[in-house]
GROMACS .gro file of C-alpha atoms in nm:
model
  306
    1MET     CA    1  -8.068   6.002  -1.980
    2ASP     CA    2  -8.088   6.058  -1.605
    3ARG     CA    3  -8.182   5.693  -1.566
    4ARG     CA    4  -7.875   5.576  -1.758
    5GLU     CA    5  -7.652   5.806  -1.557
    6ALA     CA    6  -7.800   5.679  -1.237
    7ALA     CA    7  -7.744   5.319  -1.346
    8GLY     CA    8  -7.383   5.392  -1.437
    9LYS     CA    9  -7.325   5.560  -1.107
   10LEU     CA   10  -7.467   5.266  -0.919
   11ASP     CA   11  -7.243   5.028  -1.117
   12ARG     CA   12  -6.937   5.236  -1.034
   13GLN     CA   13  -7.031   5.240  -0.669
   14ARG     CA   14  -7.082   4.863  -0.673
   15ARG     CA   15  -6.743   4.803  -0.835
   16GLU     CA   16  -6.576   5.039  -0.592
   17ALA     CA   17  -6.743   4.861  -0.302
   18GLU     CA   18  -6.627   4.524  -0.437
   19GLU     CA   19  -6.275   4.654  -0.484
   20LEU     CA   20  -6.274   4.793  -0.133
   21ALA     CA   21  -6.404   4.465   0.005
   22GLN     CA   22  -6.136   4.278  -0.189
   23ARG     CA   23  -5.868   4.508  -0.055
   24GLU     CA   24  -5.999   4.460   0.298
   25GLN     CA   25  -6.003   4.084   0.244
   26ASP     CA   26  -5.647   4.082   0.106
   27ARG     CA   27  -5.532   4.301   0.393
   28ALA     CA   28  -5.697   4.076   0.652
   29ILE     CA   29  -5.556   3.763   0.489
   30THR     CA   30  -5.207   3.912   0.460
   31GLN     CA   31  -5.217   4.027   0.820
   32GLY     CA   32  -5.340   3.686   0.940
   33ARG     CA   33  -5.078   3.495   0.737
   34THR     CA   34  -4.805   3.728   0.862
   35GLU     CA   35  -4.908   3.672   1.221
   36ALA     CA   36  -4.924   3.294   1.161
   37ALA     CA   37  -4.579   3.292   0.997
   38LYS     CA   38  -4.436   3.483   1.292
   39LEU     CA   39  -4.586   3.234   1.535
   40VAL     CA   40  -4.450   2.943   1.328
   41SER     CA   41  -4.101   3.095   1.339
   42GLU     CA   42  -4.139   3.106   1.717
   43ALA     CA   43  -4.251   2.739   1.720
   44GLN     CA   44  -4.598   2.841   1.841
   45PHE     CA   45  -4.765   2.612   1.595
   46GLN     CA   46  -5.100   2.574   1.773
   47GLU     CA   47  -5.159   2.951   1.783
   48ALA     CA   48  -5.055   2.983   1.418
   49ILE     CA   49  -5.292   2.703   1.313
   50ALA     CA   50  -5.576   2.864   1.512
   51ILE     CA   51  -5.529   3.193   1.320
   52LEU     CA   52  -5.517   3.012   0.987
   53ASN     CA   53  -5.828   2.812   1.077
   54ARG     CA   54  -6.020   3.136   1.141
   55LEU     CA   55  -5.897   3.280   0.813
   56ALA     CA   56  -6.000   2.962   0.632
   57LEU     CA   57  -6.352   2.990   0.775
   58GLN     CA   58  -6.377   3.356   0.669
   59TYR     CA   59  -6.214   3.303   0.331
   60PRO     CA   60  -6.268   2.938   0.237
   61ASN     CA   61  -6.180   2.991  -0.128
   62HIS     CA   62  -5.839   3.143  -0.066
   63PRO     CA   63  -5.577   2.869  -0.153
   64THR     CA   64  -5.278   3.020   0.027
   65ILE     CA   65  -5.448   2.993   0.366
   66GLY     CA   66  -5.485   2.616   0.330
   67ALA     CA   67  -5.126   2.583   0.213
   68ASP     CA   68  -5.000   2.784   0.512
   69ARG     CA   69  -5.211   2.578   0.749
   70THR     CA   70  -5.079   2.249   0.600
   71ALA     CA   71  -4.718   2.373   0.633
   72ALA     CA   72  -4.776   2.480   0.995
   73ALA     CA   73  -4.935   2.145   1.077
   74LEU     CA   74  -4.637   1.959   0.925
   75ALA     CA   75  -4.392   2.176   1.120
   76TRP     CA   76  -4.590   2.115   1.437
   77GLY     CA   77  -4.585   1.739   1.374
   78GLN     CA   78  -4.211   1.753   1.313
   79GLN     CA   79  -4.163   1.940   1.637
   80ILE     CA   80  -4.370   1.684   1.824
   81HIS     CA   81  -4.167   1.401   1.668
   82GLU     CA   82  -3.836   1.566   1.754
   83GLU     CA   83  -3.952   1.632   2.108
   84GLU     CA   84  -4.059   1.272   2.146
   85GLU     CA   85  -3.721   1.158   2.017
   86ARG     CA   86  -3.542   1.397   2.253
   87VAL     CA   87  -3.742   1.268   2.547
   88GLN     CA   88  -3.676   0.910   2.436
   89ARG     CA   89  -3.304   0.980   2.412
   90GLN     CA   90  -3.309   1.132   2.758
   91LEU     CA   91  -3.492   0.830   2.898
   92GLU     CA   92  -3.255   0.589   2.722
   93GLY     CA   93  -2.952   0.790   2.833
   94ALA     CA   94  -3.072   0.780   3.193
   95ALA     CA   95  -3.136   0.405   3.170
   96VAL     CA   96  -2.796   0.344   3.011
   97ALA     CA   97  -2.626   0.556   3.275
   98ARG     CA   98  -2.798   0.357   3.551
   99GLY     CA   99  -2.702   0.027   3.387
  100CYS     CA  100  -2.339   0.134   3.343
  101GLU     CA  101  -2.324   0.248   3.704
  102GLN     CA  102  -2.460  -0.090   3.818
  103ALA     CA  103  -2.195  -0.262   3.604
  104ALA     CA  104  -1.929  -0.036   3.756
  105ALA     CA  105  -2.047  -0.141   4.102
  106PHE     CA  106  -2.003  -0.506   3.999
  107VAL     CA  107  -1.653  -0.426   3.873
  108ARG     CA  108  -1.559  -0.252   4.197
  109ALA     CA  109  -1.675  -0.560   4.384
  110GLY     CA  110  -1.460  -0.780   4.161
  111ASP     CA  111  -1.764  -0.946   4.000
  112TYR     CA  112  -1.663  -0.902   3.637
  113GLN     CA  113  -1.895  -1.173   3.510
  114GLY     CA  114  -2.190  -0.998   3.673
  115ALA     CA  115  -2.082  -0.670   3.514
  116ILE     CA  116  -2.051  -0.828   3.169
  117ALA     CA  117  -2.393  -0.997   3.196
  118ASN     CA  118  -2.549  -0.667   3.304
  119LEU     CA  119  -2.393  -0.479   3.011
  120GLU     CA  120  -2.493  -0.748   2.758
  121THR     CA  121  -2.856  -0.719   2.871
  122LEU     CA  122  -2.830  -0.341   2.846
  123ALA     CA  123  -2.680  -0.364   2.496
  124ARG     CA  124  -2.972  -0.578   2.375
  125GLN     CA  125  -3.216  -0.315   2.503
  126TYR     CA  126  -3.024  -0.018   2.362
  127PRO     CA  127  -2.814  -0.145   2.071
  128THR     CA  128  -2.736   0.205   1.935
  129HIS     CA  129  -2.550   0.318   2.247
  130VAL     CA  130  -2.182   0.254   2.172
  131GLU     CA  131  -2.074   0.345   2.525
  132ILE     CA  132  -2.228   0.017   2.646
  133GLN     CA  133  -1.994  -0.181   2.421
  134ARG     CA  134  -1.697   0.022   2.544
  135GLU     CA  135  -1.792  -0.051   2.904
  136ARG     CA  136  -1.832  -0.420   2.822
  137GLN     CA  137  -1.492  -0.437   2.653
  138ASP     CA  138  -1.333  -0.270   2.956
  139ALA     CA  139  -1.503  -0.522   3.186
  140VAL     CA  140  -1.388  -0.816   2.970
  141ARG     CA  141  -1.028  -0.691   2.975
  142ALA     CA  142  -1.044  -0.642   3.351
  143TRP     CA  143  -1.186  -0.995   3.393
  144GLU     CA  144  -0.910  -1.145   3.177
  145ARG     CA  145  -0.653  -0.953   3.380
  146GLN     CA  146  -0.806  -1.088   3.702
  147ILE     CA  147  -0.789  -1.444   3.565
  148ARG     CA  148  -0.422  -1.400   3.471
  149GLU     CA  149  -0.342  -1.256   3.814
  150GLU     CA  150  -0.523  -1.540   3.991
  151GLN     CA  151  -0.344  -1.798   3.778
  152GLU     CA  152  -0.010  -1.632   3.850
  153GLU     CA  153  -0.086  -1.622   4.223
  154ALA     CA  154  -0.181  -1.992   4.216
  155ARG     CA  155   0.139  -2.073   4.028
  156LEU     CA  156   0.346  -1.877   4.280
  157ARG     CA  157   0.175  -2.056   4.570
  158ARG     CA  158   0.250  -2.395   4.412
  159GLU     CA  159   0.607  -2.292   4.345
  160GLN     CA  160   0.652  -2.164   4.699
  161ALA     CA  161   0.512  -2.488   4.841
  162VAL     CA  162   0.742  -2.705   4.627
  163VAL     CA  163   1.042  -2.482   4.694
  164MET     CA  164   0.976  -2.471   5.068
  165GLN     CA  165   0.941  -2.847   5.091
  166GLY     CA  166   1.254  -2.900   4.880
  167ARG     CA  167   1.457  -2.652   5.083
  168GLU     CA  168   1.347  -2.820   5.406
  169GLU     CA  169   1.448  -3.164   5.273
  170ALA     CA  170   1.779  -3.023   5.149
  171ALA     CA  171   1.840  -2.857   5.486
  172SER     CA  172   1.777  -3.190   5.657
  173LEU     CA  173   2.034  -3.357   5.429
  174VAL     CA  174   2.281  -3.078   5.503
  175ARG     CA  175   2.234  -3.125   5.877
  176ASP     CA  176   2.310  -3.494   5.828
  177GLY     CA  177   2.625  -3.400   5.637
  178ASN     CA  178   2.491  -3.545   5.310
  179PHE     CA  179   2.579  -3.242   5.100
  180GLN     CA  180   2.595  -3.423   4.763
  181ALA     CA  181   2.240  -3.553   4.806
  182ALA     CA  182   2.131  -3.199   4.896
  183VAL     CA  183   2.292  -3.065   4.577
  184THR     CA  184   2.120  -3.335   4.369
  185LEU     CA  185   1.783  -3.256   4.525
  186LEU     CA  186   1.824  -2.881   4.475
  187ASP     CA  187   1.930  -2.934   4.112
  188ARG     CA  188   1.611  -3.130   4.049
  189ILE     CA  189   1.396  -2.850   4.193
  190LEU     CA  190   1.596  -2.582   4.012
  191ALA     CA  191   1.516  -2.758   3.684
  192GLN     CA  192   1.152  -2.667   3.753
  193PHE     CA  193   1.216  -2.319   3.893
  194PRO     CA  194   1.550  -2.202   3.752
  195ARG     CA  195   1.503  -1.838   3.857
  196ASN     CA  196   1.436  -1.901   4.224
  197ALA     CA  197   1.705  -1.710   4.413
  198ASP     CA  198   1.659  -1.904   4.741
  199LEU     CA  199   1.718  -2.236   4.566
  200GLN     CA  200   2.024  -2.097   4.389
  201GLU     CA  201   2.165  -1.973   4.718
  202ASP     CA  202   2.101  -2.303   4.899
  203ARG     CA  203   2.252  -2.499   4.612
  204ALA     CA  204   2.564  -2.281   4.605
  205ALA     CA  205   2.612  -2.331   4.982
  206ALA     CA  206   2.569  -2.708   4.956
  207ALA     CA  207   2.805  -2.724   4.656
  208ARG     CA  208   3.069  -2.536   4.856
  209GLU     CA  209   3.038  -2.795   5.131
  210VAL     CA  210   3.069  -3.077   4.875
  211GLU     CA  211   3.386  -2.920   4.740
  212ARG     CA  212   3.521  -2.874   5.092
  213GLN     CA  213   3.451  -3.239   5.174
  214ARG     CA  214   3.622  -3.347   4.851
  215ARG     CA  215   3.934  -3.145   4.928
  216GLU     CA  216   3.942  -3.278   5.283
  217ALA     CA  217   3.902  -3.638   5.159
  218GLU     CA  218   4.184  -3.587   4.910
  219GLU     CA  219   4.408  -3.449   5.182
  220ARG     CA  220   4.327  -3.741   5.411
  221ALA     CA  221   4.391  -3.989   5.130
  222LYS     CA  222   4.723  -3.828   5.046
  223ARG     CA  223   4.833  -3.836   5.410
  224ALA     CA  224   4.721  -4.198   5.448
  225LEU     CA  225   4.903  -4.302   5.131
  226ALA     CA  226   5.221  -4.123   5.234
  227SER     CA  227   5.204  -4.293   5.572
  228LEU     CA  228   5.158  -4.635   5.409
  229GLN     CA  229   5.444  -4.577   5.170
  230GLN     CA  230   5.676  -4.485   5.459
  231ARG     CA  231   5.585  -4.797   5.656
  232ASP     CA  232   5.583  -5.049   5.366
  233PRO     CA  233   5.765  -4.990   5.032
  234SER     CA  234   5.565  -5.274   4.872
  235VAL     CA  235   5.258  -5.045   4.866
  236ASP     CA  236   5.396  -4.872   4.555
  237LEU     CA  237   5.421  -5.207   4.384
  238GLN     CA  238   5.062  -5.291   4.478
  239LEU     CA  239   4.936  -4.959   4.345
  240GLU     CA  240   5.123  -4.998   4.019
  241ALA     CA  241   4.994  -5.353   3.980
  242LEU     CA  242   4.636  -5.245   4.046
  243GLU     CA  243   4.663  -4.963   3.793
  244ALA     CA  244   4.809  -5.199   3.531
  245GLU     CA  245   4.538  -5.455   3.592
  246GLY     CA  246   4.270  -5.183   3.556
  247ARG     CA  247   4.413  -5.061   3.229
  248ALA     CA  248   4.435  -5.415   3.093
  249ARG     CA  249   4.079  -5.495   3.198
  250ARG     CA  250   3.941  -5.177   3.037
  251ALA     CA  251   4.130  -5.254   2.714
  252LEU     CA  252   3.995  -5.609   2.706
  253GLU     CA  253   3.640  -5.490   2.774
  254ALA     CA  254   3.663  -5.232   2.499
  255PHE     CA  255   3.797  -5.493   2.257
  256SER     CA  256   3.535  -5.755   2.343
  257ALA     CA  257   3.258  -5.497   2.307
  258LYS     CA  258   3.335  -5.469   1.938
  259LYS     CA  259   3.133  -5.691   1.705
  260ARG     CA  260   3.334  -5.993   1.589
  261PRO     CA  261   3.329  -6.023   1.207
  262ALA     CA  262   3.169  -6.321   1.039
  263THR     CA  263   3.493  -6.404   0.854
  264PRO     CA  264   3.821  -6.479   1.035
  265ALA     CA  265   3.960  -6.161   1.193
  266PRO     CA  266   4.281  -6.010   1.056
  267GLN     CA  267   4.600  -6.142   1.210
  268ALA     CA  268   4.685  -5.803   1.359
  269ARG     CA  269   4.365  -5.802   1.567
  270TRP     CA  270   4.436  -6.144   1.713
  271ASN     CA  271   4.794  -6.041   1.781
  272TRP     CA  272   4.658  -5.744   1.978
  273LEU     CA  273   4.431  -5.976   2.177
  274ALA     CA  274   4.725  -6.202   2.255
  275ARG     CA  275   4.932  -5.911   2.382
  276LEU     CA  276   4.648  -5.795   2.604
  277PHE     CA  277   4.605  -6.143   2.744
  278ALA     CA  278   4.980  -6.169   2.814
  279LEU     CA  279   4.970  -5.833   2.987
  280GLU     CA  280   4.683  -5.947   3.209
  281VAL     CA  281   4.875  -6.265   3.300
  282ARG     CA  282   5.185  -6.064   3.395
  283VAL     CA  283   4.980  -5.824   3.605
  284ARG     CA  284   4.807  -6.103   3.789
  285CYS     CA  285   5.142  -6.279   3.849
  286ALA     CA  286   5.282  -5.956   3.993
  287LEU     CA  287   4.985  -5.930   4.225
  288PHE     CA  288   5.007  -6.292   4.338
  289SER     CA  289   5.380  -6.251   4.407
  290LEU     CA  290   5.314  -5.996   4.680
  291THR     CA  291   5.356  -6.127   5.031
  292ALA     CA  292   5.057  -6.179   5.250
  293GLN     CA  293   5.182  -5.906   5.482
  294ALA     CA  294   5.204  -5.653   5.199
  295ILE     CA  295   4.854  -5.742   5.080
  296ALA     CA  296   4.717  -5.699   5.432
  297THR     CA  297   4.893  -5.365   5.464
  298GLY     CA  298   4.749  -5.255   5.129
  299HIS     CA  299   4.400  -5.350   5.241
  300ARG     CA  300   4.438  -5.147   5.558
  301GLY     CA  301   4.562  -4.851   5.358
  302ALA     CA  302   4.268  -4.878   5.120
  303ALA     CA  303   4.031  -4.888   5.413
  304MET     CA  304   4.181  -4.567   5.548
  305LEU     CA  305   4.118  -4.396   5.212
  306PHE     CA  306   3.748  -4.435   5.272
   0.00000   0.00000   0.00000
């Protein structure tokens, strides 16, 4: 009986010892996992993995330790990857910033093609950086604006050269008193540059001189004609005869310019031709009836008109 009691007591002691050991193991594992989880939350993955490695060596059959270690290792790898990406972004950002600054230096120097080539190379190296494309578009617009400005400057220089030469030639004609030729020349240049104020001003001045010359010529002609009429009454007859002859000649020319029909013309048309011919004969007879002195006087009067 004492032997059975002793055996039962030993069994109870063994079970109690096992239970105590299990509780100590669970407590140690829980404490280690808690410490590891705290380190993981603080991104101290190496320290957490070291604790879990020690626990795994002490308690190799405990599945949660391996799971915690695997999770910590994955989190550490993710952190390393994110850090590498962050460093890469920083390096790329610095390189892009340097490239954009170099392009800006080209732009400030007016070398837009150099800036565009620099940015295109940069864009091939870092295609995900949209700011490179924005910089390139700005450089392209600035280059196009420069081209337009240069073309406009070249056009203005050509216009100024043509206008200056034309104004000088017109001024020379004005100095020679040939105002009508100056107006014609300025009109031709104004057809190319209608908004040029200098040409408009020069043309207006020359046109005023042409009008002044015309009025003066009319006045001189009127005075010369009045003088001729006072000295020789036959001048009126000559003038009337000349006007009649001119009208008859213009009528005959207009009639002859018409196409003659294939069939005989109507009688009325030939009657009209006969009347015109008779008129021309009468005019010429009136002219031939003037005395030689009157004709000479008329010629001198005509000369004075010019």
